[in-house]
mmCIF file of C-alpha atoms in Angstrom:
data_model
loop_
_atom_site.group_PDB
_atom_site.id
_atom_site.type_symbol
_atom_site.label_atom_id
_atom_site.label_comp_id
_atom_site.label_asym_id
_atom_site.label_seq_id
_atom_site.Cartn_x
_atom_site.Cartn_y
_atom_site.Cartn_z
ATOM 1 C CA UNK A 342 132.366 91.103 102.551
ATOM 2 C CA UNK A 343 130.418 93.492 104.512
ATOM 3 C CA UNK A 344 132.118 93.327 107.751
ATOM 4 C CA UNK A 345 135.570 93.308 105.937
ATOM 5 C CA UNK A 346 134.799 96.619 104.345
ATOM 6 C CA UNK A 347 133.763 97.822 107.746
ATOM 7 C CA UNK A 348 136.704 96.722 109.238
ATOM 8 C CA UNK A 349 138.498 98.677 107.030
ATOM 9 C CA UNK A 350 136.774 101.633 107.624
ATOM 10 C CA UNK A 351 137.572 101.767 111.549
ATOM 11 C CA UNK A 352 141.608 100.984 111.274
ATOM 12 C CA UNK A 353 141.358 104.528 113.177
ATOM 13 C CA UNK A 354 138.607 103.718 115.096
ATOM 14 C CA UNK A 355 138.035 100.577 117.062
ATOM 15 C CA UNK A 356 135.463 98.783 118.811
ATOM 16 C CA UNK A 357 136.332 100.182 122.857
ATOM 17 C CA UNK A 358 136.235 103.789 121.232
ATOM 18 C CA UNK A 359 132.856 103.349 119.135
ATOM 19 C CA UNK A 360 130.651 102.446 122.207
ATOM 20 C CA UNK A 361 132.736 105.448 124.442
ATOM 21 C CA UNK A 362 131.381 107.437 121.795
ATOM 22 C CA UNK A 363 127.873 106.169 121.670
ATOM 23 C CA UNK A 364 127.886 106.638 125.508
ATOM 24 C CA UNK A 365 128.787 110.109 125.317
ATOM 25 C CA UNK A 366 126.467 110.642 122.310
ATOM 26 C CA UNK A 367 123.281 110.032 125.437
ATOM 27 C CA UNK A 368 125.051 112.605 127.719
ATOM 28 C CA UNK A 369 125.099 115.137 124.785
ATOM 29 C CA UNK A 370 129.031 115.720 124.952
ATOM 30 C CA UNK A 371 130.513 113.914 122.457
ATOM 31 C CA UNK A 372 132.552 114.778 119.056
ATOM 32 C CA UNK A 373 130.187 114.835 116.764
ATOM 33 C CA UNK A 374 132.851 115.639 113.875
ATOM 34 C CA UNK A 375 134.546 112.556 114.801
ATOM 35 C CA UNK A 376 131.838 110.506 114.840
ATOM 36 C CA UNK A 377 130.268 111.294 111.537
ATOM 37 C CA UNK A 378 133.684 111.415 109.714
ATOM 38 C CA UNK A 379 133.515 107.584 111.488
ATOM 39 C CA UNK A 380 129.894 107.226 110.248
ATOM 40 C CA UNK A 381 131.081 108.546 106.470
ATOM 41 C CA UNK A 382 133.543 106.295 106.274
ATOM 42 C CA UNK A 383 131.515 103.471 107.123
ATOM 43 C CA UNK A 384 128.581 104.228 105.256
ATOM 44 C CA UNK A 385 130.706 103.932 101.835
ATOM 45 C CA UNK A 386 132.197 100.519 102.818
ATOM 46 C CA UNK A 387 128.630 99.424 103.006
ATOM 47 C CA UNK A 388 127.510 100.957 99.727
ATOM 48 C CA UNK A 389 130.424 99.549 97.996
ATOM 49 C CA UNK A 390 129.785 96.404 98.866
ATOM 50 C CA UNK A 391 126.002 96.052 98.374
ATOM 51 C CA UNK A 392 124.098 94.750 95.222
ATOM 52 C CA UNK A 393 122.099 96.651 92.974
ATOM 53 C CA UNK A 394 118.997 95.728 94.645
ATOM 54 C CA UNK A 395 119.832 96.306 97.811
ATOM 55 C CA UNK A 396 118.428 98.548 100.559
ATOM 56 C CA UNK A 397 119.750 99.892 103.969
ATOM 57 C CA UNK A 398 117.750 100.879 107.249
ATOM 58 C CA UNK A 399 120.095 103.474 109.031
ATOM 59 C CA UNK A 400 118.747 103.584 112.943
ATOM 60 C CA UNK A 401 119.317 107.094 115.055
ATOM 61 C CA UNK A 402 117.952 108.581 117.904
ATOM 62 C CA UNK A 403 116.900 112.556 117.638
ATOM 63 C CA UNK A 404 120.875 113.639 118.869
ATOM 64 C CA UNK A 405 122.173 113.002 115.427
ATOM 65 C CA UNK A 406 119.541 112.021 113.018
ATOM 66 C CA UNK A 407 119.779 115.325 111.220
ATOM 67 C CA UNK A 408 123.525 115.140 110.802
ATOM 68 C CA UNK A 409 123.650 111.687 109.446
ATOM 69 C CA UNK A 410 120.268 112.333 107.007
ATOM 70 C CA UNK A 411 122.811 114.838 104.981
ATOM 71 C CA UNK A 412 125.209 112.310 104.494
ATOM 72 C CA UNK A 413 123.040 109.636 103.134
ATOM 73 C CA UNK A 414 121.528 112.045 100.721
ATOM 74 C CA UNK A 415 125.537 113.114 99.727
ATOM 75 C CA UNK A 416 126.779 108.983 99.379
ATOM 76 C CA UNK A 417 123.408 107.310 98.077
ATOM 77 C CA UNK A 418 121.502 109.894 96.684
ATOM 78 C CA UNK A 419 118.609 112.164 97.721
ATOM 79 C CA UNK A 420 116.789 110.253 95.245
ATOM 80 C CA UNK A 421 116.990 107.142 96.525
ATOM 81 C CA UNK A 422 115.785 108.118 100.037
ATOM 82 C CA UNK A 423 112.407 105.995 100.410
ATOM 83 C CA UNK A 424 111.216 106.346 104.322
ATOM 84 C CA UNK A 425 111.855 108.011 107.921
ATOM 85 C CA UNK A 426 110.686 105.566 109.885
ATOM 86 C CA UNK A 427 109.950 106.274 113.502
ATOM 87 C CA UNK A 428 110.128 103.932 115.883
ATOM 88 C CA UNK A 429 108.162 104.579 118.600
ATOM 89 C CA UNK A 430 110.265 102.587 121.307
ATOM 90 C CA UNK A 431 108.146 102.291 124.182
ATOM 91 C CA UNK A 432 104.987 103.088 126.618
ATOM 92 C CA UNK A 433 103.928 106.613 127.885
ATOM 93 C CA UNK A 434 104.193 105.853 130.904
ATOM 94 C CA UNK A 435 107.988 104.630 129.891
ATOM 95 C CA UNK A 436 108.652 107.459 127.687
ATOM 96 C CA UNK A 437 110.809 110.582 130.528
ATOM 97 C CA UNK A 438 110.076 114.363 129.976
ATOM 98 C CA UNK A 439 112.242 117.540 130.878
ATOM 99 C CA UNK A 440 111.284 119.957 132.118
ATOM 100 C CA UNK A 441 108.858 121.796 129.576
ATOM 101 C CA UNK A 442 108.670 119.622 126.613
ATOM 102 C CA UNK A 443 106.882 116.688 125.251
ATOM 103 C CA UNK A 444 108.396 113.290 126.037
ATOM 104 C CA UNK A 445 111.282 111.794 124.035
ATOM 105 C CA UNK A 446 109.450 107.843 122.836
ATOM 106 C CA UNK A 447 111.067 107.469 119.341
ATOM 107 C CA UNK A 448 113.703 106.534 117.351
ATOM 108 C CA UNK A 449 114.446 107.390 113.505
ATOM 109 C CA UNK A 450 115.071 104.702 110.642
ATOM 110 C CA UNK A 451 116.274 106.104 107.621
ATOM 111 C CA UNK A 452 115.532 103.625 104.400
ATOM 112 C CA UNK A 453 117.660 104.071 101.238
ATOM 113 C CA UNK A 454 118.209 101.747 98.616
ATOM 114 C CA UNK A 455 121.138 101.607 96.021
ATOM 115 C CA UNK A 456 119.175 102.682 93.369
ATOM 116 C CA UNK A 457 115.469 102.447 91.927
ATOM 117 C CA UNK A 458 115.963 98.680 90.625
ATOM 118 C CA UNK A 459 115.667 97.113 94.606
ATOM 119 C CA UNK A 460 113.761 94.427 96.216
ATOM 120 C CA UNK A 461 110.831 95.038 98.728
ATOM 121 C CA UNK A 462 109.049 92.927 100.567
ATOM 122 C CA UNK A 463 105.998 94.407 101.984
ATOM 123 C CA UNK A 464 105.038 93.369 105.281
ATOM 124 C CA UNK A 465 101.673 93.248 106.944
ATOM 125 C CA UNK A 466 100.280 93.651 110.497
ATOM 126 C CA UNK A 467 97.077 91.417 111.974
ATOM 127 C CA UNK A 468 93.760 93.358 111.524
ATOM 128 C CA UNK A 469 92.300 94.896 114.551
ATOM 129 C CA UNK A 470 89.494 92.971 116.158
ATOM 130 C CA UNK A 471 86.935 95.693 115.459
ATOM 131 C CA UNK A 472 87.824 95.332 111.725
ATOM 132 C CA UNK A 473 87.518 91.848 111.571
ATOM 133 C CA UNK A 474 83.997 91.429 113.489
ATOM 134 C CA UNK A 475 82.628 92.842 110.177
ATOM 135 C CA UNK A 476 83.207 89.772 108.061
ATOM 136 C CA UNK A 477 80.163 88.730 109.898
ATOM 137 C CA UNK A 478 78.861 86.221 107.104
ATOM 138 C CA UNK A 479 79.564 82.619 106.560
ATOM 139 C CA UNK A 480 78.316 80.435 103.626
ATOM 140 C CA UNK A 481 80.030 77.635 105.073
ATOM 141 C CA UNK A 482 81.246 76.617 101.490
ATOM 142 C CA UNK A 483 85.292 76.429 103.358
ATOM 143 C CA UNK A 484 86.063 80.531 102.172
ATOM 144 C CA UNK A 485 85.666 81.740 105.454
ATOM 145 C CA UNK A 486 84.056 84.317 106.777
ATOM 146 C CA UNK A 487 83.255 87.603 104.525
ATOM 147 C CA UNK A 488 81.350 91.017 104.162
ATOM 148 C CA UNK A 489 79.350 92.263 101.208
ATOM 149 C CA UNK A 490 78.968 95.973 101.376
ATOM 150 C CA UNK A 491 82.036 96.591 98.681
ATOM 151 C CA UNK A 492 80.168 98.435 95.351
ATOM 152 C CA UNK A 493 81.082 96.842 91.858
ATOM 153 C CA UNK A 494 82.192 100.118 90.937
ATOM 154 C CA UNK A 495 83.384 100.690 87.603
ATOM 155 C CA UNK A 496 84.405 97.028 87.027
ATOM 156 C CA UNK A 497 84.034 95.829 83.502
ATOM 157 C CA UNK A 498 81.346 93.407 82.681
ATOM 158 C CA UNK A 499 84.050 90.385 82.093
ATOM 159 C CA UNK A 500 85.184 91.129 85.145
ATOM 160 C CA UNK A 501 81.987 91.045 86.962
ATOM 161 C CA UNK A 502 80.904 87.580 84.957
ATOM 162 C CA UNK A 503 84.325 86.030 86.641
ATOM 163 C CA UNK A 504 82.994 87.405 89.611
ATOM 164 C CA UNK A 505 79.547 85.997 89.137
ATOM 165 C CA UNK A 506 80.778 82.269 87.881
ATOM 166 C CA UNK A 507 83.211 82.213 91.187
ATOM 167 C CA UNK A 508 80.300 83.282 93.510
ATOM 168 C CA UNK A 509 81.890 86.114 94.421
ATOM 169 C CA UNK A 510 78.692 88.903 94.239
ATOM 170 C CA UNK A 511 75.574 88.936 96.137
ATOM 171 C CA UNK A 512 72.363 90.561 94.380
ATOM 172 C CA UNK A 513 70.456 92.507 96.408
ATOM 173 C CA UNK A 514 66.486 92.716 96.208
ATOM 174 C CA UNK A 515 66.449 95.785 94.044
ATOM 175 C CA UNK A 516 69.015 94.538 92.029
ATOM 176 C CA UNK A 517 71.949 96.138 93.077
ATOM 177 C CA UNK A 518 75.082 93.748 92.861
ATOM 178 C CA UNK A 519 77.600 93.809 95.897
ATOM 179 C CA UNK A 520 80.844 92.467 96.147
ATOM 180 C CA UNK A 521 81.894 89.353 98.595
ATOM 181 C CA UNK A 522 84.955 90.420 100.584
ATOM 182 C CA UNK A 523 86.736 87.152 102.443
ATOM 183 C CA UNK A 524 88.671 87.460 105.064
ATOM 184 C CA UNK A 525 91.040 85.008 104.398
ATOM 185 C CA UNK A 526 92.246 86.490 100.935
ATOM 186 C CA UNK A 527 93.807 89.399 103.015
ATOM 187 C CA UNK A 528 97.092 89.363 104.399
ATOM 188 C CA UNK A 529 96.614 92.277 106.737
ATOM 189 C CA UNK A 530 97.172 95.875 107.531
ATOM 190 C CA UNK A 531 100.325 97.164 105.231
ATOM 191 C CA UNK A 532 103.118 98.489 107.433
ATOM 192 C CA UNK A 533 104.314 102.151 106.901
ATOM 193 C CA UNK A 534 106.796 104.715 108.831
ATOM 194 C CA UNK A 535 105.048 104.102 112.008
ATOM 195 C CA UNK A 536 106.237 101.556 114.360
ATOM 196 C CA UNK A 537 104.519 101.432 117.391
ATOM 197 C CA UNK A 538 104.443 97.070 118.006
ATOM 198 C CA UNK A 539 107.896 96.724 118.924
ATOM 199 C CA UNK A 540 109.255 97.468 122.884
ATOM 200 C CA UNK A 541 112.655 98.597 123.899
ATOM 201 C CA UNK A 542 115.036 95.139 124.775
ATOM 202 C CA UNK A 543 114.138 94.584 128.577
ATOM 203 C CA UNK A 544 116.424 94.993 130.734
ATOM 204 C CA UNK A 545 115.573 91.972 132.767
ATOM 205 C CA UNK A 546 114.786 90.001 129.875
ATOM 206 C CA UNK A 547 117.320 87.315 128.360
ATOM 207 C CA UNK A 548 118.119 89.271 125.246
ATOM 208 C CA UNK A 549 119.345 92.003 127.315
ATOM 209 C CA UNK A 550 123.177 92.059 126.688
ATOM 210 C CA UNK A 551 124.031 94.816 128.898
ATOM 211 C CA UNK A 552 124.969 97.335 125.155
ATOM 212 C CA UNK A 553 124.065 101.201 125.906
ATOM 213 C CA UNK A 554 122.135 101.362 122.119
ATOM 214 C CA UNK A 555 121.124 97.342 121.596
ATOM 215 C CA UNK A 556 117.921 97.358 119.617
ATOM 216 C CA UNK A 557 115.114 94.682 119.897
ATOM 217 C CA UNK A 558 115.655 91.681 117.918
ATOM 218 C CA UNK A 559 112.366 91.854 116.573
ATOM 219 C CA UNK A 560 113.413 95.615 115.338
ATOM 220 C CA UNK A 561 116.001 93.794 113.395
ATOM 221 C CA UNK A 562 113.996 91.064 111.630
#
């Protein structure tokens, strides 16, 4: 199991001294050797124990992001390094500056997977309202609302008679054929390596456990 292997990995190193060391990693005077010979260790119990279609999300903030990006290129392979995801963890307004220099407001997610056989599951992210006011047509036949400014293109001509029979294309008066775009056969706007939906764990709210690095649940899931 997972946290068995982990386990394993911190004989040397237990729970009081990880989060003394995550504590000193925010005041910038803390062994980094020591940590990443920790974070090493760790990060090969994990791989040893994961399928072949699995995939890790590695979460750092911009002290030692760098540091730890070698050492999942060294134990899974440079090759198998899909995303840096930033996570953009709060507001402006939230987000502290020193002195001269631009604000500190994100977080790094490193994705690997165990090799080029893995599972994804792409996610997707409501439309903006803007985009959706242009399905601005209804044929009340229960499809919903669509737009037909989408060309035919260089579809083939059984593709277009499909099209056609499923009263999918609109003709225009000088016969040029458009394409009916419903709104309900989307699923959304694809996620990619920008996160920007997602707030920092409040620390008056009731998931707030009081942990110098928690993360958002809804980071997690």
């Amino acid at each position: 199991k997972v946290a068995e292997a982990i386990a394993k990995a911190e004989e040397n190193l237990d729970i009081e001294d990880l989060k003394a060391f995550e504590e000193k990693m925010y005041g910038d005077v803390w062994e980094k050797e020591k940590y990443l010979n920790w974070m090493w260790e760790n990060l090969m119990a994990i791989k040893s124990v994961m399928s072949e279609t699995a995939s890790i999300y590695v979460h750092l903030d911009y002290h030692i992001c760098h540091y730890v990006k070698i050492i999942l290129d060294e134990i899974f392979g440079e090759s198998y390094f899909r995303n840096e995801i930033s996570w953009r963890r709060g507001s402006v307004k939230g987000a502290k500056a020193k002195g001269n220099q631009f604000a500190r407001n994100h977080d790094v997610i490193y994705y690997y997977t165990k090799n080029d056989d893995y599972i994804y599951c792409r996610q997707f992210k409501p439309f903006s309202a803007e985009y959706v006011s242009r399905f601005n047509k209804d044929d009340h036949d229960g499809r919903g609302p669509y737009r037909d400014d989408q060309a035919i293109g260089t579809r083939s001509a059984e593709s277009i008679k499909e099209m056609i029979e499923d009263k999918r294309i609109i003709v225009l008066s000088d016969g040029e054929m458009k394409i009916k775009t419903y709104l309900n056969d989307l699923k959304g706007v694809a996620m990619d390596d920008f996160w920007d939906d997602i707030p920092e764990v409040n620390v008056m709210g009731d998931e707030n456990c009081n942990y110098a690095t928690q993360k958002p649940e809804a980071l997690l899931q």
